[in-house]
């Protein structure tokens, strides 16, 4: 588990670094996005990963890694939107957004540690393609919850689904790093 924690932190740091650089370039323009728009952005990334995994020919020279990073960052943005609500104009500076990013990545890591303890690191035996499929399944669940105006009867809420997507994407990136080394 100790190795998982360090690997997890390394992935989050890489994603956070990109998030901060994009904040410097674009500010917090993403704050105007409604949750369904963020969900659709994540869906596009997950669909692209699945296509990359199924097709041998690529016409754009970007691999799965950047798409998994996008899933993580858009999911954290969605968690921030759930907490703060949508705004009409960008309202966060880089420091404020970074603190919120850190808050939600910490909460999500705690969830991973609890589940990882109970499941005995079962994700390590999973294929990256299975993690992609689980992300897509979570996205379809989120879309259904959004269509139900956020109401669920017995299921987890939208936030838990975004957290699971973050964790699955991080696991996929850890798998990729182990394949590369």
Short mmCIF file of N, CA and C in Angstrom, two decimals:
data_model
loop_
_atom_site.label_atom_id
_atom_site.label_comp_id
_atom_site.label_asym_id
_atom_site.label_seq_id
_atom_site.Cartn_x
_atom_site.Cartn_y
_atom_site.Cartn_z
N UNK A 1 0.83 -1.21 0.00
CA UNK A 1 0.00 0.00 0.00
C UNK A 1 0.87 1.26 0.00
N UNK A 2 2.02 1.19 0.67
CA UNK A 2 2.91 2.34 0.72
C UNK A 2 3.34 2.75 -0.69
N UNK A 3 3.68 1.76 -1.53
CA UNK A 3 4.06 2.05 -2.90
C UNK A 3 2.90 2.70 -3.66
N UNK A 4 1.70 2.21 -3.45
CA UNK A 4 0.52 2.78 -4.09
C UNK A 4 0.36 4.25 -3.71
N UNK A 5 0.54 4.55 -2.44
CA UNK A 5 0.39 5.93 -1.98
C UNK A 5 1.39 6.86 -2.67
N UNK A 6 2.63 6.43 -2.78
CA UNK A 6 3.65 7.26 -3.44
C UNK A 6 3.36 7.40 -4.94
N UNK A 7 2.97 6.30 -5.57
CA UNK A 7 2.64 6.35 -6.99
C UNK A 7 1.43 7.25 -7.22
N UNK A 8 0.45 7.15 -6.37
CA UNK A 8 -0.76 7.96 -6.46
C UNK A 8 -0.38 9.44 -6.36
N UNK A 9 0.42 9.77 -5.35
CA UNK A 9 0.84 11.17 -5.16
C UNK A 9 1.60 11.71 -6.36
N UNK A 10 2.43 10.87 -6.98
CA UNK A 10 3.20 11.31 -8.15
C UNK A 10 2.27 11.64 -9.32
N UNK A 11 1.25 10.82 -9.51
CA UNK A 11 0.28 11.08 -10.59
C UNK A 11 -0.48 12.36 -10.29
N UNK A 12 -0.95 12.51 -9.06
CA UNK A 12 -1.71 13.72 -8.70
C UNK A 12 -0.84 14.96 -8.89
N UNK A 13 0.41 14.88 -8.53
CA UNK A 13 1.30 16.04 -8.68
C UNK A 13 1.47 16.41 -10.16
N UNK A 14 1.59 15.41 -11.02
CA UNK A 14 1.69 15.69 -12.46
C UNK A 14 0.41 16.35 -12.98
N UNK A 15 -0.74 15.85 -12.55
CA UNK A 15 -2.02 16.43 -12.97
C UNK A 15 -2.19 17.84 -12.41
N UNK A 16 -1.83 18.01 -11.17
CA UNK A 16 -1.94 19.32 -10.51
C UNK A 16 -1.05 20.35 -11.21
N UNK A 17 0.14 19.94 -11.57
CA UNK A 17 1.07 20.83 -12.26
C UNK A 17 0.47 21.33 -13.57
N UNK A 18 -0.13 20.42 -14.32
CA UNK A 18 -0.77 20.82 -15.57
C UNK A 18 -1.96 21.73 -15.30
N UNK A 19 -2.76 21.41 -14.29
CA UNK A 19 -3.90 22.23 -13.90
C UNK A 19 -3.45 23.67 -13.61
N UNK A 20 -2.38 23.82 -12.85
CA UNK A 20 -1.89 25.15 -12.48
C UNK A 20 -1.37 25.89 -13.71
N UNK A 21 -0.67 25.20 -14.59
CA UNK A 21 -0.18 25.84 -15.82
C UNK A 21 -1.35 26.31 -16.67
N UNK A 22 -2.40 25.50 -16.76
CA UNK A 22 -3.57 25.91 -17.54
C UNK A 22 -4.31 27.06 -16.86
N UNK A 23 -4.30 27.08 -15.53
CA UNK A 23 -4.88 28.23 -14.81
C UNK A 23 -4.11 29.50 -15.17
N UNK A 24 -2.81 29.40 -15.29
CA UNK A 24 -2.00 30.56 -15.68
C UNK A 24 -2.34 31.02 -17.09
N UNK A 25 -2.58 30.07 -17.98
CA UNK A 25 -2.91 30.41 -19.37
C UNK A 25 -4.34 30.93 -19.53
N UNK A 26 -5.31 30.26 -18.89
CA UNK A 26 -6.72 30.53 -19.14
C UNK A 26 -7.49 31.11 -17.97
N UNK A 27 -6.87 31.18 -16.80
CA UNK A 27 -7.60 31.59 -15.62
C UNK A 27 -8.62 30.52 -15.25
N UNK A 28 -9.65 30.92 -14.55
CA UNK A 28 -10.67 29.96 -14.12
C UNK A 28 -11.91 30.02 -15.01
N UNK A 29 -11.68 30.13 -16.31
CA UNK A 29 -12.80 30.17 -17.27
C UNK A 29 -13.70 28.94 -17.12
N UNK A 30 -13.13 27.83 -16.68
CA UNK A 30 -13.91 26.60 -16.48
C UNK A 30 -15.01 26.76 -15.43
N UNK A 31 -14.93 27.79 -14.60
CA UNK A 31 -15.93 27.99 -13.54
C UNK A 31 -17.32 28.27 -14.09
N UNK A 32 -17.42 28.64 -15.37
CA UNK A 32 -18.75 28.89 -15.95
C UNK A 32 -19.42 27.60 -16.43
N UNK A 33 -18.66 26.50 -16.46
CA UNK A 33 -19.20 25.24 -16.98
C UNK A 33 -20.18 24.60 -16.00
N UNK A 34 -21.33 24.23 -16.51
CA UNK A 34 -22.29 23.47 -15.72
C UNK A 34 -21.82 22.02 -15.64
N UNK A 35 -22.31 21.29 -14.64
CA UNK A 35 -21.86 19.91 -14.45
C UNK A 35 -22.04 19.03 -15.69
N UNK A 36 -23.18 19.09 -16.38
CA UNK A 36 -23.30 18.26 -17.58
C UNK A 36 -22.22 18.56 -18.63
N UNK A 37 -21.77 19.80 -18.72
CA UNK A 37 -20.71 20.14 -19.66
C UNK A 37 -19.39 19.49 -19.25
N UNK A 38 -19.10 19.51 -17.97
CA UNK A 38 -17.89 18.85 -17.48
C UNK A 38 -17.99 17.34 -17.67
N UNK A 39 -19.15 16.79 -17.38
CA UNK A 39 -19.37 15.36 -17.59
C UNK A 39 -19.15 14.99 -19.05
N UNK A 40 -19.65 15.82 -19.96
CA UNK A 40 -19.46 15.55 -21.38
C UNK A 40 -17.99 15.64 -21.79
N UNK A 41 -17.25 16.57 -21.22
CA UNK A 41 -15.81 16.66 -21.50
C UNK A 41 -15.09 15.39 -21.06
N UNK A 42 -15.45 14.90 -19.89
CA UNK A 42 -14.84 13.66 -19.37
C UNK A 42 -15.25 12.49 -20.28
N UNK A 43 -16.50 12.48 -20.70
CA UNK A 43 -17.00 11.42 -21.57
C UNK A 43 -16.22 11.37 -22.88
N UNK A 44 -15.98 12.54 -23.47
CA UNK A 44 -15.21 12.62 -24.72
C UNK A 44 -13.83 12.02 -24.52
N UNK A 45 -13.18 12.34 -23.42
CA UNK A 45 -11.85 11.83 -23.14
C UNK A 45 -11.87 10.31 -22.94
N UNK A 46 -12.85 9.82 -22.20
CA UNK A 46 -12.94 8.38 -21.97
C UNK A 46 -13.25 7.63 -23.27
N UNK A 47 -14.12 8.20 -24.09
CA UNK A 47 -14.43 7.58 -25.39
C UNK A 47 -13.19 7.55 -26.28
N UNK A 48 -12.40 8.61 -26.25
CA UNK A 48 -11.17 8.64 -27.05
C UNK A 48 -10.21 7.56 -26.57
N UNK A 49 -10.07 7.41 -25.26
CA UNK A 49 -9.19 6.36 -24.73
C UNK A 49 -9.64 5.00 -25.23
N UNK A 50 -10.94 4.77 -25.17
CA UNK A 50 -11.47 3.47 -25.62
C UNK A 50 -11.17 3.26 -27.10
N UNK A 51 -11.35 4.31 -27.90
CA UNK A 51 -11.03 4.20 -29.32
C UNK A 51 -9.55 3.92 -29.55
N UNK A 52 -8.69 4.58 -28.78
CA UNK A 52 -7.25 4.32 -28.90
C UNK A 52 -6.93 2.88 -28.54
N UNK A 53 -7.63 2.35 -27.56
CA UNK A 53 -7.39 0.97 -27.13
C UNK A 53 -7.90 -0.04 -28.15
N UNK A 54 -8.90 0.33 -28.94
CA UNK A 54 -9.50 -0.59 -29.89
C UNK A 54 -8.94 -0.45 -31.30
N UNK A 55 -8.45 0.73 -31.67
CA UNK A 55 -7.97 0.99 -33.02
C UNK A 55 -6.45 0.98 -33.08
N UNK A 56 -5.93 0.45 -34.15
CA UNK A 56 -4.48 0.45 -34.32
C UNK A 56 -3.99 1.72 -35.00
N UNK A 57 -4.85 2.33 -35.81
CA UNK A 57 -4.45 3.54 -36.53
C UNK A 57 -4.82 4.78 -35.71
N UNK A 58 -3.86 5.71 -35.60
CA UNK A 58 -4.10 6.97 -34.89
C UNK A 58 -3.84 8.13 -35.83
N UNK A 59 -4.74 9.10 -35.81
CA UNK A 59 -4.59 10.27 -36.67
C UNK A 59 -4.16 11.50 -35.89
N UNK A 60 -4.22 11.45 -34.56
CA UNK A 60 -3.76 12.53 -33.70
C UNK A 60 -2.68 11.95 -32.80
N UNK A 61 -1.56 12.64 -32.72
CA UNK A 61 -0.41 12.10 -31.99
C UNK A 61 -0.47 12.44 -30.50
N UNK A 62 -1.53 11.96 -29.85
CA UNK A 62 -1.66 12.07 -28.40
C UNK A 62 -2.15 10.71 -27.93
N UNK A 63 -1.57 10.22 -26.84
CA UNK A 63 -1.94 8.91 -26.35
C UNK A 63 -2.93 8.97 -25.21
N UNK A 64 -3.08 7.82 -24.58
CA UNK A 64 -4.03 7.66 -23.49
C UNK A 64 -3.66 8.52 -22.28
N UNK A 65 -2.38 8.66 -22.02
CA UNK A 65 -1.93 9.32 -20.79
C UNK A 65 -2.53 10.73 -20.65
N UNK A 66 -2.44 11.52 -21.71
CA UNK A 66 -2.97 12.89 -21.61
C UNK A 66 -4.48 12.89 -21.41
N UNK A 67 -5.16 11.89 -21.96
CA UNK A 67 -6.61 11.81 -21.79
C UNK A 67 -6.98 11.42 -20.35
N UNK A 68 -6.23 10.48 -19.76
CA UNK A 68 -6.47 10.13 -18.36
C UNK A 68 -6.22 11.34 -17.45
N UNK A 69 -5.18 12.10 -17.74
CA UNK A 69 -4.91 13.32 -16.97
C UNK A 69 -6.08 14.28 -17.09
N UNK A 70 -6.61 14.41 -18.29
CA UNK A 70 -7.78 15.26 -18.51
C UNK A 70 -8.98 14.80 -17.70
N UNK A 71 -9.20 13.48 -17.64
CA UNK A 71 -10.31 12.94 -16.85
C UNK A 71 -10.14 13.33 -15.38
N UNK A 72 -8.93 13.21 -14.88
CA UNK A 72 -8.66 13.56 -13.48
C UNK A 72 -8.93 15.04 -13.24
N UNK A 73 -8.38 15.89 -14.09
CA UNK A 73 -8.52 17.33 -13.86
C UNK A 73 -9.95 17.81 -14.06
N UNK A 74 -10.64 17.32 -15.08
CA UNK A 74 -12.04 17.72 -15.26
C UNK A 74 -12.90 17.20 -14.11
N UNK A 75 -12.59 16.02 -13.60
CA UNK A 75 -13.37 15.49 -12.47
C UNK A 75 -13.16 16.33 -11.21
N UNK A 76 -11.94 16.79 -10.99
CA UNK A 76 -11.70 17.66 -9.84
C UNK A 76 -12.41 19.00 -10.04
N UNK A 77 -12.40 19.51 -11.27
CA UNK A 77 -13.16 20.74 -11.54
C UNK A 77 -14.64 20.52 -11.23
N UNK A 78 -15.15 19.35 -11.60
CA UNK A 78 -16.57 19.05 -11.33
C UNK A 78 -16.84 19.02 -9.83
N UNK A 79 -15.93 18.43 -9.07
CA UNK A 79 -16.10 18.41 -7.61
C UNK A 79 -16.08 19.82 -7.04
N UNK A 80 -15.24 20.67 -7.58
CA UNK A 80 -15.20 22.07 -7.15
C UNK A 80 -16.51 22.76 -7.51
N UNK A 81 -17.03 22.50 -8.70
CA UNK A 81 -18.31 23.09 -9.11
C UNK A 81 -19.45 22.61 -8.20
N UNK A 82 -19.41 21.33 -7.84
CA UNK A 82 -20.43 20.82 -6.91
C UNK A 82 -20.37 21.57 -5.58
N UNK A 83 -19.17 21.86 -5.13
CA UNK A 83 -19.00 22.56 -3.85
C UNK A 83 -19.39 24.03 -3.93
N UNK A 84 -18.92 24.72 -4.98
CA UNK A 84 -19.08 26.18 -5.05
C UNK A 84 -20.25 26.64 -5.90
N UNK A 85 -20.72 25.79 -6.80
CA UNK A 85 -21.75 26.21 -7.74
C UNK A 85 -21.12 26.85 -8.97
N UNK A 86 -21.92 26.98 -9.99
CA UNK A 86 -21.49 27.57 -11.26
C UNK A 86 -21.59 29.08 -11.15
N UNK A 87 -20.67 29.78 -11.82
CA UNK A 87 -20.68 31.25 -11.82
C UNK A 87 -20.80 31.76 -13.25
N UNK A 88 -21.11 33.03 -13.37
CA UNK A 88 -21.25 33.66 -14.69
C UNK A 88 -19.91 34.16 -15.23
N UNK A 89 -18.98 34.43 -14.33
CA UNK A 89 -17.65 34.94 -14.71
C UNK A 89 -16.60 34.22 -13.89
N UNK A 90 -15.41 34.01 -14.45
CA UNK A 90 -14.33 33.39 -13.67
C UNK A 90 -14.11 34.15 -12.37
N UNK A 91 -13.96 33.40 -11.27
CA UNK A 91 -13.90 34.06 -9.97
C UNK A 91 -12.79 33.54 -9.06
N UNK A 92 -11.97 32.63 -9.54
CA UNK A 92 -10.91 32.08 -8.70
C UNK A 92 -9.55 32.43 -9.28
N UNK A 93 -8.63 32.81 -8.40
CA UNK A 93 -7.26 32.97 -8.86
C UNK A 93 -6.55 31.62 -8.73
N UNK A 94 -5.34 31.55 -9.18
CA UNK A 94 -4.60 30.29 -9.20
C UNK A 94 -4.42 29.73 -7.79
N UNK A 95 -4.12 30.57 -6.82
CA UNK A 95 -3.93 30.08 -5.45
C UNK A 95 -5.21 29.50 -4.88
N UNK A 96 -6.33 30.18 -5.08
CA UNK A 96 -7.62 29.68 -4.58
C UNK A 96 -7.99 28.36 -5.25
N UNK A 97 -7.81 28.31 -6.57
CA UNK A 97 -8.14 27.08 -7.30
C UNK A 97 -7.22 25.93 -6.87
N UNK A 98 -5.95 26.24 -6.63
CA UNK A 98 -5.00 25.21 -6.20
C UNK A 98 -5.38 24.63 -4.83
N UNK A 99 -5.82 25.49 -3.93
CA UNK A 99 -6.26 25.01 -2.61
C UNK A 99 -7.47 24.08 -2.73
N UNK A 100 -8.40 24.45 -3.59
CA UNK A 100 -9.58 23.61 -3.81
C UNK A 100 -9.19 22.30 -4.50
N UNK A 101 -8.27 22.37 -5.44
CA UNK A 101 -7.76 21.17 -6.11
C UNK A 101 -7.16 20.23 -5.07
N UNK A 102 -6.32 20.79 -4.21
CA UNK A 102 -5.66 19.98 -3.17
C UNK A 102 -6.69 19.36 -2.22
N UNK A 103 -7.69 20.14 -1.85
CA UNK A 103 -8.73 19.65 -0.95
C UNK A 103 -9.43 18.43 -1.54
N UNK A 104 -9.86 18.54 -2.80
CA UNK A 104 -10.61 17.46 -3.41
C UNK A 104 -9.73 16.27 -3.78
N UNK A 105 -8.49 16.52 -4.12
CA UNK A 105 -7.60 15.38 -4.40
C UNK A 105 -7.27 14.64 -3.11
N UNK A 106 -7.18 15.35 -1.99
CA UNK A 106 -6.92 14.71 -0.69
C UNK A 106 -8.12 13.84 -0.27
N UNK A 107 -9.32 14.38 -0.39
CA UNK A 107 -10.53 13.63 -0.04
C UNK A 107 -10.64 12.38 -0.92
N UNK A 108 -10.33 12.53 -2.19
CA UNK A 108 -10.42 11.41 -3.13
C UNK A 108 -9.37 10.36 -2.83
N UNK A 109 -8.19 10.79 -2.42
CA UNK A 109 -7.14 9.83 -2.05
C UNK A 109 -7.55 9.06 -0.80
N UNK A 110 -8.15 9.73 0.15
CA UNK A 110 -8.61 9.04 1.37
C UNK A 110 -9.64 7.97 1.02
N UNK A 111 -10.54 8.28 0.08
CA UNK A 111 -11.51 7.29 -0.38
C UNK A 111 -10.78 6.10 -1.01
N UNK A 112 -9.79 6.38 -1.86
CA UNK A 112 -9.01 5.31 -2.49
C UNK A 112 -8.34 4.44 -1.44
N UNK A 113 -7.73 5.06 -0.44
CA UNK A 113 -7.03 4.28 0.59
C UNK A 113 -8.00 3.37 1.34
N UNK A 114 -9.17 3.87 1.66
CA UNK A 114 -10.17 3.05 2.35
C UNK A 114 -10.64 1.88 1.49
N UNK A 115 -10.95 2.17 0.23
CA UNK A 115 -11.41 1.11 -0.67
C UNK A 115 -10.27 0.15 -0.98
N UNK A 116 -9.08 0.69 -1.17
CA UNK A 116 -7.92 -0.14 -1.49
C UNK A 116 -7.62 -1.12 -0.35
N UNK A 117 -7.81 -0.65 0.87
CA UNK A 117 -7.62 -1.52 2.03
C UNK A 117 -8.62 -2.67 2.00
N UNK A 118 -9.88 -2.34 1.75
CA UNK A 118 -10.94 -3.35 1.77
C UNK A 118 -10.86 -4.31 0.58
N UNK A 119 -10.42 -3.80 -0.58
CA UNK A 119 -10.36 -4.62 -1.79
C UNK A 119 -8.99 -5.28 -2.01
N UNK A 120 -8.02 -4.97 -1.15
CA UNK A 120 -6.72 -5.61 -1.26
C UNK A 120 -5.98 -5.31 -2.56
N UNK A 121 -6.06 -4.07 -3.00
CA UNK A 121 -5.37 -3.63 -4.22
C UNK A 121 -5.76 -4.45 -5.45
N UNK A 122 -7.02 -4.82 -5.53
CA UNK A 122 -7.50 -5.61 -6.68
C UNK A 122 -7.25 -4.90 -8.01
N UNK A 123 -7.21 -3.57 -8.01
CA UNK A 123 -7.00 -2.81 -9.24
C UNK A 123 -5.68 -3.18 -9.91
N UNK A 124 -4.71 -3.64 -9.13
CA UNK A 124 -3.40 -3.99 -9.71
C UNK A 124 -3.50 -5.16 -10.68
N UNK A 125 -4.54 -5.98 -10.52
CA UNK A 125 -4.74 -7.12 -11.41
C UNK A 125 -5.69 -6.80 -12.56
N UNK A 126 -6.16 -5.57 -12.61
CA UNK A 126 -7.08 -5.16 -13.68
C UNK A 126 -6.31 -4.65 -14.89
N UNK A 127 -6.93 -4.79 -16.03
CA UNK A 127 -6.38 -4.24 -17.27
C UNK A 127 -6.74 -2.75 -17.35
N UNK A 128 -5.90 -2.00 -18.05
CA UNK A 128 -6.20 -0.58 -18.28
C UNK A 128 -7.53 -0.44 -19.03
N UNK A 129 -7.79 -1.35 -19.96
CA UNK A 129 -9.05 -1.28 -20.72
C UNK A 129 -10.26 -1.47 -19.80
N UNK A 130 -10.12 -2.29 -18.76
CA UNK A 130 -11.23 -2.46 -17.81
C UNK A 130 -11.44 -1.19 -16.99
N UNK A 131 -10.35 -0.53 -16.62
CA UNK A 131 -10.47 0.75 -15.90
C UNK A 131 -11.16 1.79 -16.78
N UNK A 132 -10.84 1.78 -18.07
CA UNK A 132 -11.50 2.69 -19.02
C UNK A 132 -13.00 2.41 -19.06
N UNK A 133 -13.36 1.12 -19.14
CA UNK A 133 -14.77 0.76 -19.19
C UNK A 133 -15.50 1.18 -17.91
N UNK A 134 -14.84 1.03 -16.77
CA UNK A 134 -15.45 1.45 -15.50
C UNK A 134 -15.68 2.96 -15.47
N UNK A 135 -14.73 3.72 -16.02
CA UNK A 135 -14.91 5.17 -16.11
C UNK A 135 -16.12 5.49 -16.98
N UNK A 136 -16.22 4.83 -18.11
CA UNK A 136 -17.37 5.06 -19.00
C UNK A 136 -18.68 4.69 -18.31
N UNK A 137 -18.68 3.59 -17.56
CA UNK A 137 -19.88 3.20 -16.82
C UNK A 137 -20.25 4.29 -15.80
N UNK A 138 -19.26 4.78 -15.06
CA UNK A 138 -19.53 5.85 -14.09
C UNK A 138 -20.08 7.08 -14.78
N UNK A 139 -19.56 7.40 -15.96
CA UNK A 139 -20.06 8.55 -16.71
C UNK A 139 -21.52 8.38 -17.10
N UNK A 140 -21.87 7.19 -17.55
CA UNK A 140 -23.28 6.95 -17.89
C UNK A 140 -24.16 7.06 -16.65
N UNK A 141 -23.66 6.63 -15.52
CA UNK A 141 -24.41 6.78 -14.26
C UNK A 141 -24.58 8.26 -13.92
N UNK A 142 -23.50 9.02 -14.05
CA UNK A 142 -23.58 10.46 -13.74
C UNK A 142 -24.57 11.14 -14.67
N UNK A 143 -24.52 10.80 -15.96
CA UNK A 143 -25.48 11.40 -16.90
C UNK A 143 -26.92 11.09 -16.49
N UNK A 144 -27.17 9.86 -16.05
CA UNK A 144 -28.52 9.49 -15.61
C UNK A 144 -28.91 10.28 -14.36
N UNK A 145 -27.99 10.41 -13.42
CA UNK A 145 -28.28 11.19 -12.21
C UNK A 145 -28.54 12.65 -12.58
N UNK A 146 -27.74 13.19 -13.51
CA UNK A 146 -27.97 14.56 -13.96
C UNK A 146 -29.34 14.70 -14.61
N UNK A 147 -29.72 13.70 -15.41
CA UNK A 147 -31.05 13.72 -16.04
C UNK A 147 -32.16 13.63 -15.00
N UNK A 148 -31.86 13.04 -13.85
CA UNK A 148 -32.82 12.95 -12.74
C UNK A 148 -32.70 14.14 -11.79
N UNK A 149 -32.10 15.23 -12.26
CA UNK A 149 -31.90 16.44 -11.46
C UNK A 149 -31.13 16.16 -10.16
N UNK A 150 -30.19 15.23 -10.22
CA UNK A 150 -29.33 14.95 -9.08
C UNK A 150 -29.92 14.02 -8.04
N UNK A 151 -31.12 13.55 -8.27
CA UNK A 151 -31.78 12.70 -7.28
C UNK A 151 -31.43 11.22 -7.51
N UNK A 152 -31.14 10.54 -6.42
CA UNK A 152 -30.96 9.09 -6.46
C UNK A 152 -31.82 8.47 -5.36
N UNK A 153 -32.17 7.22 -5.53
CA UNK A 153 -32.98 6.53 -4.52
C UNK A 153 -32.09 5.75 -3.57
N UNK A 154 -31.21 4.93 -4.12
CA UNK A 154 -30.34 4.10 -3.29
C UNK A 154 -28.87 4.22 -3.68
N UNK A 155 -28.56 4.98 -4.70
CA UNK A 155 -27.21 5.01 -5.24
C UNK A 155 -26.39 6.16 -4.67
N UNK A 156 -25.06 6.02 -4.86
CA UNK A 156 -24.16 7.11 -4.48
C UNK A 156 -24.49 8.34 -5.31
N UNK A 157 -24.06 9.48 -4.82
CA UNK A 157 -24.30 10.72 -5.54
C UNK A 157 -23.26 10.95 -6.63
N UNK A 158 -23.41 12.07 -7.29
CA UNK A 158 -22.51 12.43 -8.38
C UNK A 158 -21.07 12.55 -7.89
N UNK A 159 -20.88 13.12 -6.71
CA UNK A 159 -19.52 13.33 -6.21
C UNK A 159 -18.75 12.02 -6.08
N UNK A 160 -19.40 10.98 -5.57
CA UNK A 160 -18.73 9.68 -5.41
C UNK A 160 -18.34 9.10 -6.77
N UNK A 161 -19.16 9.33 -7.77
CA UNK A 161 -18.84 8.84 -9.11
C UNK A 161 -17.65 9.57 -9.71
N UNK A 162 -17.58 10.89 -9.53
CA UNK A 162 -16.41 11.65 -9.99
C UNK A 162 -15.15 11.17 -9.26
N UNK A 163 -15.27 10.94 -7.96
CA UNK A 163 -14.11 10.45 -7.20
C UNK A 163 -13.65 9.09 -7.70
N UNK A 164 -14.58 8.21 -7.98
CA UNK A 164 -14.21 6.90 -8.53
C UNK A 164 -13.52 7.05 -9.88
N UNK A 165 -14.01 7.94 -10.72
CA UNK A 165 -13.37 8.16 -12.02
C UNK A 165 -11.94 8.66 -11.86
N UNK A 166 -11.75 9.56 -10.91
CA UNK A 166 -10.39 10.04 -10.63
C UNK A 166 -9.51 8.87 -10.24
N UNK A 167 -9.99 8.06 -9.31
CA UNK A 167 -9.17 6.94 -8.83
C UNK A 167 -8.89 5.92 -9.93
N UNK A 168 -9.88 5.60 -10.76
CA UNK A 168 -9.65 4.67 -11.87
C UNK A 168 -8.62 5.24 -12.85
N UNK A 169 -8.72 6.53 -13.15
CA UNK A 169 -7.77 7.15 -14.08
C UNK A 169 -6.36 7.16 -13.48
N UNK A 170 -6.25 7.41 -12.19
CA UNK A 170 -4.94 7.37 -11.54
C UNK A 170 -4.38 5.96 -11.58
N UNK A 171 -5.21 4.96 -11.32
CA UNK A 171 -4.75 3.57 -11.40
C UNK A 171 -4.25 3.26 -12.81
N UNK A 172 -4.96 3.73 -13.83
CA UNK A 172 -4.54 3.50 -15.22
C UNK A 172 -3.19 4.14 -15.49
N UNK A 173 -2.99 5.36 -14.97
CA UNK A 173 -1.71 6.04 -15.17
C UNK A 173 -0.58 5.34 -14.41
N UNK A 174 -0.88 4.79 -13.25
CA UNK A 174 0.13 4.01 -12.53
C UNK A 174 0.50 2.77 -13.35
N UNK A 175 -0.50 2.10 -13.89
CA UNK A 175 -0.23 0.95 -14.76
C UNK A 175 0.65 1.35 -15.95
N UNK A 176 0.32 2.48 -16.58
CA UNK A 176 1.12 2.96 -17.71
C UNK A 176 2.56 3.23 -17.29
N UNK A 177 2.74 3.83 -16.13
CA UNK A 177 4.11 4.14 -15.67
C UNK A 177 4.90 2.86 -15.41
N UNK A 178 4.22 1.84 -14.93
CA UNK A 178 4.89 0.56 -14.68
C UNK A 178 5.23 -0.14 -16.00
N UNK A 179 4.40 0.04 -17.00
CA UNK A 179 4.69 -0.54 -18.32
C UNK A 179 5.85 0.16 -19.00
N UNK A 180 5.96 1.49 -18.75
CA UNK A 180 7.02 2.30 -19.35
C UNK A 180 8.39 2.06 -18.70
N UNK A 181 8.37 1.59 -17.45
CA UNK A 181 9.66 1.45 -16.75
C UNK A 181 10.27 0.07 -16.89
#
